[in-house]
mmCIF file of C-alpha atoms and ligand atoms in Angstrom:
data_model
loop_
_atom_site.group_PDB
_atom_site.id
_atom_site.type_symbol
_atom_site.label_atom_id
_atom_site.label_comp_id
_atom_site.label_asym_id
_atom_site.label_seq_id
_atom_site.Cartn_x
_atom_site.Cartn_y
_atom_site.Cartn_z
ATOM 1 C CA UNK A 1 -26.501 31.247 0.655
ATOM 2 C CA UNK A 2 -25.381 34.795 2.545
ATOM 3 C CA UNK A 3 -23.864 32.967 5.720
ATOM 4 C CA UNK A 4 -25.072 34.761 8.860
ATOM 5 C CA UNK A 5 -22.082 37.226 9.757
ATOM 6 C CA UNK A 6 -20.408 35.284 12.791
ATOM 7 C CA UNK A 7 -19.794 32.657 10.327
ATOM 8 C CA UNK A 8 -17.150 31.541 8.464
ATOM 9 C CA UNK A 9 -16.443 33.101 4.766
ATOM 10 C CA UNK A 10 -15.254 30.072 3.255
ATOM 11 C CA UNK A 11 -16.894 28.377 0.381
ATOM 12 C CA UNK A 12 -16.931 24.578 1.265
ATOM 13 C CA UNK A 13 -18.318 21.642 1.726
ATOM 14 C CA UNK A 14 -22.239 21.919 3.568
ATOM 15 C CA UNK A 15 -20.166 19.960 6.810
ATOM 16 C CA UNK A 16 -16.706 20.685 6.973
ATOM 17 C CA UNK A 17 -14.519 18.142 8.811
ATOM 18 C CA UNK A 18 -13.487 21.264 10.845
ATOM 19 C CA UNK A 19 -14.726 24.679 11.355
ATOM 20 C CA UNK A 20 -13.315 27.335 13.444
ATOM 21 C CA UNK A 21 -15.366 30.610 14.759
ATOM 22 C CA UNK A 22 -13.031 33.162 16.853
ATOM 23 C CA UNK A 23 -15.066 35.508 19.447
ATOM 24 C CA UNK A 24 -14.736 38.904 19.904
ATOM 25 C CA UNK A 25 -12.767 39.284 22.551
ATOM 26 C CA UNK A 26 -9.747 36.996 20.994
ATOM 27 C CA UNK A 27 -9.863 38.968 17.502
ATOM 28 C CA UNK A 28 -9.230 41.624 20.174
ATOM 29 C CA UNK A 29 -6.519 40.307 21.676
ATOM 30 C CA UNK A 30 -4.647 40.156 18.617
ATOM 31 C CA UNK A 31 -5.322 43.426 17.542
ATOM 32 C CA UNK A 32 -4.188 44.907 20.963
ATOM 33 C CA UNK A 33 -1.226 43.147 20.484
ATOM 34 C CA UNK A 34 -0.728 44.401 16.895
ATOM 35 C CA UNK A 35 -1.308 47.906 18.376
ATOM 36 C CA UNK A 36 1.449 47.393 21.219
ATOM 37 C CA UNK A 37 4.187 47.612 18.446
ATOM 38 C CA UNK A 38 5.850 44.348 19.394
ATOM 39 C CA UNK A 39 5.439 41.456 17.405
ATOM 40 C CA UNK A 40 7.939 38.919 18.358
ATOM 41 C CA UNK A 41 8.079 36.483 20.666
ATOM 42 C CA UNK A 42 7.797 38.653 24.007
ATOM 43 C CA UNK A 43 5.282 39.247 27.288
ATOM 44 C CA UNK A 44 2.325 37.337 25.746
ATOM 45 C CA UNK A 45 4.369 34.553 25.012
ATOM 46 C CA UNK A 46 5.387 34.539 28.430
ATOM 47 C CA UNK A 47 1.946 34.863 29.246
ATOM 48 C CA UNK A 48 0.500 32.122 27.550
ATOM 49 C CA UNK A 49 3.354 30.006 28.649
ATOM 50 C CA UNK A 50 2.621 30.572 32.483
ATOM 51 C CA UNK A 51 -0.965 29.708 31.914
ATOM 52 C CA UNK A 52 -0.430 26.700 29.809
ATOM 53 C CA UNK A 53 1.907 25.568 32.171
ATOM 54 C CA UNK A 54 -0.175 26.015 35.342
ATOM 55 C CA UNK A 55 -3.240 24.570 33.357
ATOM 56 C CA UNK A 56 -1.306 21.647 32.828
ATOM 57 C CA UNK A 57 0.539 21.280 36.546
ATOM 58 C CA UNK A 58 3.585 21.028 34.766
ATOM 59 C CA UNK A 59 6.693 23.004 35.672
ATOM 60 C CA UNK A 60 7.427 24.370 32.306
ATOM 61 C CA UNK A 61 6.002 25.248 29.250
ATOM 62 C CA UNK A 62 8.085 26.353 25.995
ATOM 63 C CA UNK A 63 5.849 28.073 23.322
ATOM 64 C CA UNK A 64 7.508 27.249 19.738
ATOM 65 C CA UNK A 65 6.826 27.710 16.123
ATOM 66 C CA UNK A 66 5.241 24.425 15.734
ATOM 67 C CA UNK A 67 3.979 20.624 17.034
ATOM 68 C CA UNK A 68 6.818 19.668 14.615
ATOM 69 C CA UNK A 69 9.474 21.762 16.325
ATOM 70 C CA UNK A 70 8.285 20.904 19.656
ATOM 71 C CA UNK A 71 9.323 17.299 18.983
ATOM 72 C CA UNK A 72 11.976 18.009 17.197
ATOM 73 C CA UNK A 73 13.432 19.588 20.822
ATOM 74 C CA UNK A 74 11.719 17.033 22.786
ATOM 75 C CA UNK A 75 13.835 13.897 20.850
ATOM 76 C CA UNK A 76 17.188 16.448 21.156
ATOM 77 C CA UNK A 77 16.159 17.072 24.777
ATOM 78 C CA UNK A 78 16.357 13.292 25.843
ATOM 79 C CA UNK A 79 19.422 12.875 23.591
ATOM 80 C CA UNK A 80 18.588 11.651 20.118
ATOM 81 C CA UNK A 81 21.731 11.947 17.706
ATOM 82 C CA UNK A 82 22.586 10.009 14.405
ATOM 83 C CA UNK A 83 22.516 6.416 14.866
ATOM 84 C CA UNK A 84 19.975 6.064 17.271
ATOM 85 C CA UNK A 85 16.282 4.454 16.998
ATOM 86 C CA UNK A 86 13.024 5.965 18.325
ATOM 87 C CA UNK A 87 10.124 4.254 18.319
ATOM 88 C CA UNK A 88 7.104 5.439 16.982
ATOM 89 C CA UNK A 89 3.926 4.584 16.067
ATOM 90 C CA UNK A 90 2.936 4.401 11.805
ATOM 91 C CA UNK A 91 -0.997 5.466 12.709
ATOM 92 C CA UNK A 92 0.112 9.042 13.219
ATOM 93 C CA UNK A 93 0.517 12.613 11.411
ATOM 94 C CA UNK A 94 4.164 12.249 10.304
ATOM 95 C CA UNK A 95 5.451 15.161 11.599
ATOM 96 C CA UNK A 96 6.011 12.673 14.578
ATOM 97 C CA UNK A 97 8.679 10.749 12.716
ATOM 98 C CA UNK A 98 10.237 13.207 10.671
ATOM 99 C CA UNK A 99 11.268 15.161 13.391
ATOM 100 C CA UNK A 100 13.069 11.956 14.369
ATOM 101 C CA UNK A 101 14.757 11.879 11.174
ATOM 102 C CA UNK A 102 15.622 15.814 11.838
ATOM 103 C CA UNK A 103 18.323 14.520 14.308
ATOM 104 C CA UNK A 104 19.617 12.243 12.180
ATOM 105 C CA UNK A 105 18.341 9.422 14.224
ATOM 106 C CA UNK A 106 15.781 6.183 12.808
ATOM 107 C CA UNK A 107 12.143 6.140 13.370
ATOM 108 C CA UNK A 108 11.428 2.493 14.247
ATOM 109 C CA UNK A 109 7.241 1.728 13.984
ATOM 110 C CA UNK A 110 5.328 0.242 15.709
ATOM 111 C CA UNK A 111 1.851 -0.883 15.752
ATOM 112 C CA UNK A 112 -1.404 0.137 16.994
ATOM 113 C CA UNK A 113 -3.204 -1.938 19.376
ATOM 114 C CA UNK A 114 -6.249 -2.346 17.320
ATOM 115 C CA UNK A 115 -9.645 -1.063 15.590
ATOM 116 C CA UNK A 116 -11.142 -0.570 19.323
ATOM 117 C CA UNK A 117 -7.913 1.774 20.094
ATOM 118 C CA UNK A 118 -5.568 2.728 17.526
ATOM 119 C CA UNK A 119 -2.784 3.474 20.417
ATOM 120 C CA UNK A 120 0.559 1.975 19.898
ATOM 121 C CA UNK A 121 0.731 -1.469 21.124
ATOM 122 C CA UNK A 122 3.005 -1.516 24.541
ATOM 123 C CA UNK A 123 3.690 -4.915 23.922
ATOM 124 C CA UNK A 124 5.147 -4.248 20.121
ATOM 125 C CA UNK A 125 7.089 -1.280 21.185
ATOM 126 C CA UNK A 126 8.385 -3.719 24.192
ATOM 127 C CA UNK A 127 9.936 -6.192 21.215
ATOM 128 C CA UNK A 128 11.420 -3.279 19.058
ATOM 129 C CA UNK A 129 13.824 -2.055 21.740
ATOM 130 C CA UNK A 130 17.357 -2.334 20.888
ATOM 131 C CA UNK A 131 20.625 -1.227 22.012
ATOM 132 C CA UNK A 132 20.283 1.518 19.785
ATOM 133 C CA UNK A 133 16.548 3.090 21.385
ATOM 134 C CA UNK A 134 16.933 6.444 22.659
ATOM 135 C CA UNK A 135 13.312 7.092 23.092
ATOM 136 C CA UNK A 136 9.642 5.783 22.272
ATOM 137 C CA UNK A 137 6.721 8.788 21.378
ATOM 138 C CA UNK A 138 3.232 7.859 22.424
ATOM 139 C CA UNK A 139 0.597 9.885 20.229
ATOM 140 C CA UNK A 140 -2.848 10.307 21.893
ATOM 141 C CA UNK A 141 -4.572 9.300 19.125
ATOM 142 C CA UNK A 142 -7.669 11.436 18.355
ATOM 143 C CA UNK A 143 -7.729 13.118 21.776
ATOM 144 C CA UNK A 144 -7.926 9.647 23.806
ATOM 145 C CA UNK A 145 -4.895 8.609 26.047
ATOM 146 C CA UNK A 146 -2.236 6.094 24.382
ATOM 147 C CA UNK A 147 -0.953 3.429 27.399
ATOM 148 C CA UNK A 148 1.519 6.020 28.623
ATOM 149 C CA UNK A 149 1.413 4.471 32.270
ATOM 150 C CA UNK A 150 2.244 1.131 30.551
ATOM 151 C CA UNK A 151 4.939 2.622 28.667
ATOM 152 C CA UNK A 152 6.332 4.728 31.209
ATOM 153 C CA UNK A 153 6.883 1.931 33.176
ATOM 154 C CA UNK A 154 8.553 0.022 30.275
ATOM 155 C CA UNK A 155 10.726 3.281 29.515
ATOM 156 C CA UNK A 156 12.073 3.994 32.972
ATOM 157 C CA UNK A 157 13.316 -0.005 33.511
ATOM 158 C CA UNK A 158 15.121 0.140 29.894
ATOM 159 C CA UNK A 159 16.901 3.578 30.438
ATOM 160 C CA UNK A 160 14.635 4.906 27.771
ATOM 161 C CA UNK A 161 12.867 8.410 27.123
ATOM 162 C CA UNK A 162 9.006 8.560 26.645
ATOM 163 C CA UNK A 163 7.780 11.581 24.714
ATOM 164 C CA UNK A 164 4.642 12.617 24.297
ATOM 165 C CA UNK A 165 2.982 13.467 21.041
ATOM 166 C CA UNK A 166 -0.010 15.802 22.459
ATOM 167 C CA UNK A 167 -1.029 17.460 19.373
ATOM 168 C CA UNK A 168 -4.731 16.067 19.631
ATOM 169 C CA UNK A 169 -4.979 15.846 23.455
ATOM 170 C CA UNK A 170 -4.612 19.239 25.237
ATOM 171 C CA UNK A 171 -6.677 18.888 28.557
ATOM 172 C CA UNK A 172 -7.425 15.240 28.361
ATOM 173 C CA UNK A 173 -6.520 13.298 31.330
ATOM 174 C CA UNK A 174 -5.282 9.596 32.045
ATOM 175 C CA UNK A 175 -6.278 8.367 35.981
ATOM 176 C CA UNK A 176 -6.738 12.501 36.582
ATOM 177 C CA UNK A 177 -3.448 13.652 35.266
ATOM 178 C CA UNK A 178 -3.129 15.687 32.439
ATOM 179 C CA UNK A 179 -1.954 14.566 29.128
ATOM 180 C CA UNK A 180 1.893 15.757 27.960
ATOM 181 C CA UNK A 181 2.873 15.294 31.574
ATOM 182 C CA UNK A 182 3.678 11.348 31.604
ATOM 183 C CA UNK A 183 7.370 11.448 29.870
ATOM 184 C CA UNK A 184 10.027 13.874 29.621
ATOM 185 C CA UNK A 185 8.229 16.118 27.599
ATOM 186 C CA UNK A 186 5.038 16.541 25.820
ATOM 187 C CA UNK A 187 4.481 18.096 22.168
ATOM 188 C CA UNK A 188 1.333 20.417 21.705
ATOM 189 C CA UNK A 189 0.445 21.911 18.376
ATOM 190 C CA UNK A 190 -1.702 24.723 17.880
ATOM 191 C CA UNK A 191 -1.943 24.650 13.863
ATOM 192 C CA UNK A 192 -5.406 25.701 12.633
ATOM 193 C CA UNK A 193 -7.610 22.673 13.240
ATOM 194 C CA UNK A 194 -6.020 21.354 16.391
ATOM 195 C CA UNK A 195 -8.339 21.950 19.293
ATOM 196 C CA UNK A 196 -6.589 24.980 20.788
ATOM 197 C CA UNK A 197 -5.199 26.912 17.454
ATOM 198 C CA UNK A 198 -4.013 29.901 16.414
ATOM 199 C CA UNK A 199 -2.974 28.881 12.918
ATOM 200 C CA UNK A 200 0.826 27.781 13.308
ATOM 201 C CA UNK A 201 2.313 27.292 16.843
ATOM 202 C CA UNK A 202 3.161 24.455 19.210
ATOM 203 C CA UNK A 203 4.715 24.216 22.974
ATOM 204 C CA UNK A 204 7.309 21.622 24.554
ATOM 205 C CA UNK A 205 6.017 21.025 27.999
ATOM 206 C CA UNK A 206 8.252 19.132 30.815
ATOM 207 C CA UNK A 207 9.194 19.001 34.461
ATOM 208 C CA UNK A 208 12.792 18.645 33.654
ATOM 209 C CA UNK A 209 14.536 21.975 34.188
ATOM 210 C CA UNK A 210 17.793 20.721 31.631
ATOM 211 C CA UNK A 211 15.069 20.001 28.615
ATOM 212 C CA UNK A 212 13.549 23.309 29.035
ATOM 213 C CA UNK A 213 16.323 25.437 29.625
ATOM 214 C CA UNK A 214 17.927 23.553 26.089
ATOM 215 C CA UNK A 215 14.551 24.200 24.385
ATOM 216 C CA UNK A 216 14.208 27.880 25.260
ATOM 217 C CA UNK A 217 18.279 28.105 23.794
ATOM 218 C CA UNK A 218 17.424 26.169 20.779
ATOM 219 C CA UNK A 219 13.952 27.790 19.745
ATOM 220 C CA UNK A 220 16.243 30.986 19.070
ATOM 221 C CA UNK A 221 19.749 30.081 17.396
ATOM 222 C CA UNK A 222 21.161 28.939 20.652
ATOM 223 C CA UNK A 223 21.034 32.608 22.249
ATOM 224 C CA UNK A 224 21.507 32.781 25.971
ATOM 225 C CA UNK A 225 18.882 35.768 25.881
ATOM 226 C CA UNK A 226 15.995 37.271 23.906
ATOM 227 C CA UNK A 227 14.503 40.057 21.863
ATOM 228 C CA UNK A 228 12.186 41.317 24.778
ATOM 229 C CA UNK A 229 15.026 40.858 27.837
ATOM 230 C CA UNK A 230 16.986 42.865 25.752
ATOM 231 C CA UNK A 231 14.287 45.243 25.287
ATOM 232 C CA UNK A 232 13.114 45.513 28.764
ATOM 233 C CA UNK A 233 17.299 45.797 29.885
ATOM 234 C CA UNK A 234 17.302 42.688 32.040
ATOM 235 C CA UNK A 235 20.284 41.720 29.292
ATOM 236 C CA UNK A 236 22.276 43.838 27.232
ATOM 237 C CA UNK A 237 23.945 40.783 25.130
ATOM 238 C CA UNK A 238 24.114 37.412 24.476
ATOM 239 C CA UNK A 239 26.088 34.039 23.846
ATOM 240 C CA UNK A 240 25.484 31.256 21.071
ATOM 241 C CA UNK A 241 25.693 28.869 23.809
ATOM 242 C CA UNK A 242 24.993 25.857 21.324
ATOM 243 C CA UNK A 243 23.172 25.275 18.341
ATOM 244 C CA UNK A 244 19.633 26.159 17.559
ATOM 245 C CA UNK A 245 17.132 27.391 15.236
ATOM 246 C CA UNK A 246 14.117 29.694 14.716
ATOM 247 C CA UNK A 247 11.466 28.107 16.133
ATOM 248 C CA UNK A 248 9.908 31.090 18.172
ATOM 249 C CA UNK A 249 6.182 31.601 18.428
ATOM 250 C CA UNK A 250 5.233 35.719 18.015
ATOM 251 C CA UNK A 251 3.098 37.438 20.132
ATOM 252 C CA UNK A 252 -0.168 37.674 18.307
ATOM 253 C CA UNK A 253 -0.509 34.195 18.124
ATOM 254 C CA UNK A 254 0.626 33.661 21.839
ATOM 255 C CA UNK A 255 -2.031 36.607 22.575
ATOM 256 C CA UNK A 256 -4.653 34.651 20.456
ATOM 257 C CA UNK A 257 -3.655 31.392 22.188
ATOM 258 C CA UNK A 258 -3.940 33.216 25.592
ATOM 259 C CA UNK A 259 -7.722 34.115 24.940
ATOM 260 C CA UNK A 260 -8.962 30.928 23.546
ATOM 261 C CA UNK A 261 -7.410 29.281 26.937
ATOM 262 C CA UNK A 262 -10.317 30.553 28.735
ATOM 263 C CA UNK A 263 -12.683 28.790 26.534
ATOM 264 C CA UNK A 264 -11.125 25.733 26.304
ATOM 265 C CA UNK A 265 -12.781 23.367 29.007
ATOM 266 C CA UNK A 266 -16.187 24.708 27.121
ATOM 267 C CA UNK A 267 -15.452 23.479 23.417
ATOM 268 C CA UNK A 268 -14.089 20.445 24.548
ATOM 269 C CA UNK A 269 -17.019 19.746 26.969
ATOM 270 C CA UNK A 270 -19.212 20.487 23.651
ATOM 271 C CA UNK A 271 -17.007 18.016 21.652
ATOM 272 C CA UNK A 272 -17.471 15.632 24.629
ATOM 273 C CA UNK A 273 -21.382 15.753 24.183
ATOM 274 C CA UNK A 274 -21.440 15.881 20.218
ATOM 275 C CA UNK A 275 -19.058 12.759 20.723
ATOM 276 C CA UNK A 276 -21.528 10.735 22.811
ATOM 277 C CA UNK A 277 -24.336 11.890 20.406
ATOM 278 C CA UNK A 278 -22.608 10.378 17.546
ATOM 279 C CA UNK A 279 -22.056 7.211 19.266
ATOM 280 C CA UNK A 280 -25.414 6.232 20.213
ATOM 281 C CA UNK A 281 -26.653 7.166 16.683
ATOM 282 C CA UNK A 282 -23.781 5.344 14.789
ATOM 283 C CA UNK A 283 -24.845 2.235 16.934
ATOM 284 C CA UNK A 284 -27.209 1.010 14.912
ATOM 285 C CA UNK A 285 -25.368 1.344 11.579
ATOM 286 C CA UNK A 286 -24.692 -2.256 9.942
ATOM 287 C CA UNK A 287 -20.895 -2.709 8.718
ATOM 288 C CA UNK A 288 -19.602 0.536 10.792
ATOM 289 C CA UNK A 289 -16.892 0.086 14.133
ATOM 290 C CA UNK A 290 -17.255 3.130 16.294
ATOM 291 C CA UNK A 291 -13.393 3.224 17.956
ATOM 292 C CA UNK A 292 -13.291 3.723 21.659
ATOM 293 C CA UNK A 293 -15.568 3.060 24.211
ATOM 294 C CA UNK A 294 -18.669 5.466 25.924
ATOM 295 C CA UNK A 295 -16.492 5.702 29.071
ATOM 296 C CA UNK A 296 -13.340 7.064 27.723
ATOM 297 C CA UNK A 297 -15.406 9.937 26.342
ATOM 298 C CA UNK A 298 -14.947 11.855 29.115
ATOM 299 C CA UNK A 299 -11.549 12.162 29.692
ATOM 300 C CA UNK A 300 -10.937 12.617 25.945
ATOM 301 C CA UNK A 301 -10.693 15.918 24.470
ATOM 302 C CA UNK A 302 -12.465 14.399 21.390
ATOM 303 C CA UNK A 303 -9.995 15.915 18.721
ATOM 304 C CA UNK A 304 -11.757 14.134 15.914
ATOM 305 C CA UNK A 305 -14.833 11.467 15.499
ATOM 306 C CA UNK A 306 -13.150 8.174 13.943
ATOM 307 C CA UNK A 307 -15.624 5.414 12.421
ATOM 308 C CA UNK A 308 -14.431 2.099 10.663
ATOM 309 C CA UNK A 309 -16.110 0.047 8.060
ATOM 310 C CA UNK A 310 -15.667 -3.683 8.648
ATOM 311 C CA UNK A 311 -15.548 -3.949 4.748
ATOM 312 C CA UNK A 312 -12.228 -1.924 3.873
ATOM 313 C CA UNK A 313 -13.993 -2.038 0.142
ATOM 314 C CA UNK A 314 -16.157 0.173 1.052
ATOM 315 C CA UNK A 315 -14.118 3.082 2.731
ATOM 316 C CA UNK A 316 -13.185 4.891 -0.526
ATOM 317 C CA UNK A 317 -17.030 4.267 -1.980
ATOM 318 C CA UNK A 318 -18.366 5.753 1.397
ATOM 319 C CA UNK A 319 -16.097 8.551 1.673
ATOM 320 C CA UNK A 320 -17.013 9.721 -2.077
ATOM 321 C CA UNK A 321 -20.710 8.839 -1.121
ATOM 322 C CA UNK A 322 -20.887 11.173 1.774
ATOM 323 C CA UNK A 323 -19.082 13.880 -0.232
ATOM 324 C CA UNK A 324 -20.609 13.727 -3.638
ATOM 325 C CA UNK A 325 -24.710 13.011 -2.590
ATOM 326 C CA UNK A 326 -24.166 14.488 1.098
ATOM 327 C CA UNK A 327 -21.757 17.469 0.729
ATOM 328 C CA UNK A 328 -20.180 16.066 4.303
ATOM 329 C CA UNK A 329 -16.128 16.027 4.418
ATOM 330 C CA UNK A 330 -14.309 13.352 5.531
ATOM 331 C CA UNK A 331 -10.576 12.771 6.309
ATOM 332 C CA UNK A 332 -8.442 9.850 6.660
ATOM 333 C CA UNK A 333 -6.514 9.810 9.795
ATOM 334 C CA UNK A 334 -3.768 8.499 8.880
ATOM 335 C CA UNK A 335 -2.333 6.980 5.760
ATOM 336 C CA UNK A 336 0.407 4.544 7.657
ATOM 337 C CA UNK A 337 4.103 6.556 7.868
ATOM 338 C CA UNK A 338 5.467 3.304 6.947
ATOM 339 C CA UNK A 339 4.139 3.066 3.831
ATOM 340 C CA UNK A 340 5.085 6.644 2.539
ATOM 341 C CA UNK A 341 8.023 7.309 -0.221
ATOM 342 C CA UNK A 342 9.839 9.041 2.045
ATOM 343 C CA UNK A 343 10.014 6.336 4.539
ATOM 344 C CA UNK A 344 9.967 3.003 2.203
ATOM 345 C CA UNK A 345 12.465 4.539 0.012
ATOM 346 C CA UNK A 346 14.973 5.073 2.731
ATOM 347 C CA UNK A 347 13.657 2.091 5.134
ATOM 348 C CA UNK A 348 12.717 -0.381 3.017
ATOM 349 C CA UNK A 349 9.130 -2.313 3.129
ATOM 350 C CA UNK A 350 8.031 -2.841 6.286
ATOM 351 C CA UNK A 351 4.565 -5.133 7.327
ATOM 352 C CA UNK A 352 2.466 -3.849 10.305
ATOM 353 C CA UNK A 353 -0.616 -5.380 9.343
ATOM 354 C CA UNK A 354 -2.876 -3.836 11.964
ATOM 355 C CA UNK A 355 -2.013 -0.194 10.861
ATOM 356 C CA UNK A 356 -2.558 -0.831 7.712
ATOM 357 C CA UNK A 357 -5.727 -3.038 8.165
ATOM 358 C CA UNK A 358 -6.540 0.548 10.029
ATOM 359 C CA UNK A 359 -5.707 2.599 7.040
ATOM 360 C CA UNK A 360 -7.953 0.506 4.736
ATOM 361 C CA UNK A 361 -10.925 1.154 6.955
ATOM 362 C CA UNK A 362 -10.649 4.306 8.791
ATOM 363 C CA UNK A 363 -12.909 7.794 8.016
ATOM 364 C CA UNK A 364 -12.300 10.526 9.875
ATOM 365 C CA UNK A 365 -15.606 12.406 10.021
ATOM 366 C CA UNK A 366 -16.718 16.410 11.191
ATOM 367 C CA UNK A 367 -16.441 17.286 14.736
ATOM 368 C CA UNK A 368 -16.137 20.823 15.994
ATOM 369 C CA UNK A 369 -17.517 22.817 19.478
ATOM 370 C CA UNK A 370 -20.239 24.501 17.384
ATOM 371 C CA UNK A 371 -21.078 21.355 15.053
ATOM 372 C CA UNK A 372 -24.883 21.846 15.055
ATOM 373 C CA UNK A 373 -27.164 19.010 15.691
ATOM 374 C CA UNK A 374 -29.021 19.453 12.473
ATOM 375 C CA UNK A 375 -25.261 19.212 10.956
ATOM 376 C CA UNK A 376 -24.455 16.062 12.991
ATOM 377 C CA UNK A 377 -27.807 14.480 12.067
ATOM 378 C CA UNK A 378 -26.922 14.798 8.002
ATOM 379 C CA UNK A 379 -23.803 13.214 8.642
ATOM 380 C CA UNK A 380 -24.968 10.603 10.157
ATOM 381 C CA UNK A 381 -27.589 10.127 7.784
ATOM 382 C CA UNK A 382 -25.289 10.270 5.145
ATOM 383 C CA UNK A 383 -23.246 7.515 6.887
ATOM 384 C CA UNK A 384 -26.627 5.438 6.619
ATOM 385 C CA UNK A 385 -27.475 6.074 3.188
ATOM 386 C CA UNK A 386 -24.196 4.940 2.033
ATOM 387 C CA UNK A 387 -23.993 1.339 4.374
ATOM 388 C CA UNK A 388 -27.238 0.703 3.017
ATOM 389 C CA UNK A 389 -26.387 1.354 -0.428
ATOM 390 C CA UNK A 390 -23.234 -0.698 -0.134
ATOM 391 C CA UNK A 391 -25.278 -3.577 1.585
ATOM 392 C CA UNK A 392 -27.868 -3.143 -0.867
ATOM 393 C CA UNK A 393 -24.957 -3.578 -3.989
ATOM 394 C CA UNK A 394 -23.819 -6.472 -2.226
ATOM 395 C CA UNK A 395 -27.059 -8.774 -1.841
ATOM 396 C CA UNK A 396 -28.141 -7.509 -5.677
ATOM 397 C CA UNK A 397 -25.129 -8.992 -6.277
ATOM 398 C CA UNK A 398 -25.416 -12.209 -4.616
HETATM 399 C C1 PLP B 401 -0.676 18.116 13.892
HETATM 400 C C2 PLP B 401 0.061 17.206 14.411
HETATM 401 C C3 PLP B 401 1.579 17.599 14.516
HETATM 402 C C4 PLP B 401 2.267 18.439 14.207
HETATM 403 O O1 PLP B 401 1.567 19.855 14.392
HETATM 404 P P1 PLP B 401 2.075 21.136 14.176
HETATM 405 O O2 PLP B 401 1.858 22.294 14.750
HETATM 406 O O3 PLP B 401 1.241 21.681 12.409
HETATM 407 O O4 PLP B 401 3.985 21.034 13.537
HETATM 408 C C5 PLP B 401 2.409 16.308 15.239
HETATM 409 N N1 PLP B 401 1.495 15.325 15.182
HETATM 410 C C6 PLP B 401 0.265 14.595 15.691
HETATM 411 C C7 PLP B 401 -0.018 13.646 15.754
HETATM 412 C C8 PLP B 401 -0.822 15.654 14.854
HETATM 413 O O5 PLP B 401 -1.846 15.400 14.876
#
């Protein structure tokens, strides 16, 4: 089948986990930047940072090359160094913990609250805080707020920093306040399959002037000024005031982000409607648990759609059935970090039963703003079919 002109040109599953379509004005913003001759970090990056800070309501937004870089700079901003510990969930993308190790510190893994809420459990976090704990990182799983109000109170009482991994949750809120503004710093991702994407990119948001200033220096080799300010004559030399990295973003990506920021709320609104429709259709399928509550959808950014099988034995067969019989892609969010070779080899075996139980039963089904109802019906039909086969097989065996 020849795809319609506005669709992507990649061959893949009938219903992919995620799909991206760029509007003509978004493509034009990138082309204009390329034509301008200024490709590295410059005026478009500054414009995007100003727009994103205003959107969030933070004093500072520092755009970088990835969320991983933003997490690294956030941990450094919290004073994390060799010998320190940072408490992170195990059910998150491995970057949340890897960036702790960049600082020479040790990630300490906390449990999730449970199958209805895979956010980090504040009680377990409290029990893990010790003399070496420098920070806690909360991840807003799938765009639903972690308990950052409780965690903030806990961290304040113990004199440690709260960092938010907001990779899933641009524009999501808790109590009317945007996620990414509860802790010392919030780290956003603009990776290709994230809600606000440009390919590779990230951003550190903070109200703390010193954390922002250090992040600005460290993203560009510790230098006191950048190429754009020297080009415009604002500065004519620089000092390297401290250590640094090359964590710069470039202006074509910043231009794409600025153009796409305008449609962020529309995209999230479509995702919310799709998630509510998914929830009502999935509710009748035996053997499936749908995490979170209908009432949570309104304030979530709805990054992905997790579902859990009640019998972990069904996870693999259901995923294979979706792929092979219905051409529906699914994913696992996430294999628990504490079980990865790179973690077990260094920190030893650890037991986190709720996190491991989640990883044995979760699958993520397709969700993106322009997912059609037909595609959605196909996904739900495939899940229902897969589950009825599983029950049929179990019944036949009994
Ligand atoms: C995607 C993601 C990251 C890393 O983002 P990059 O921009 O690819 O570095 C970190 N944390 C979570 C929870 C993510 O989903």
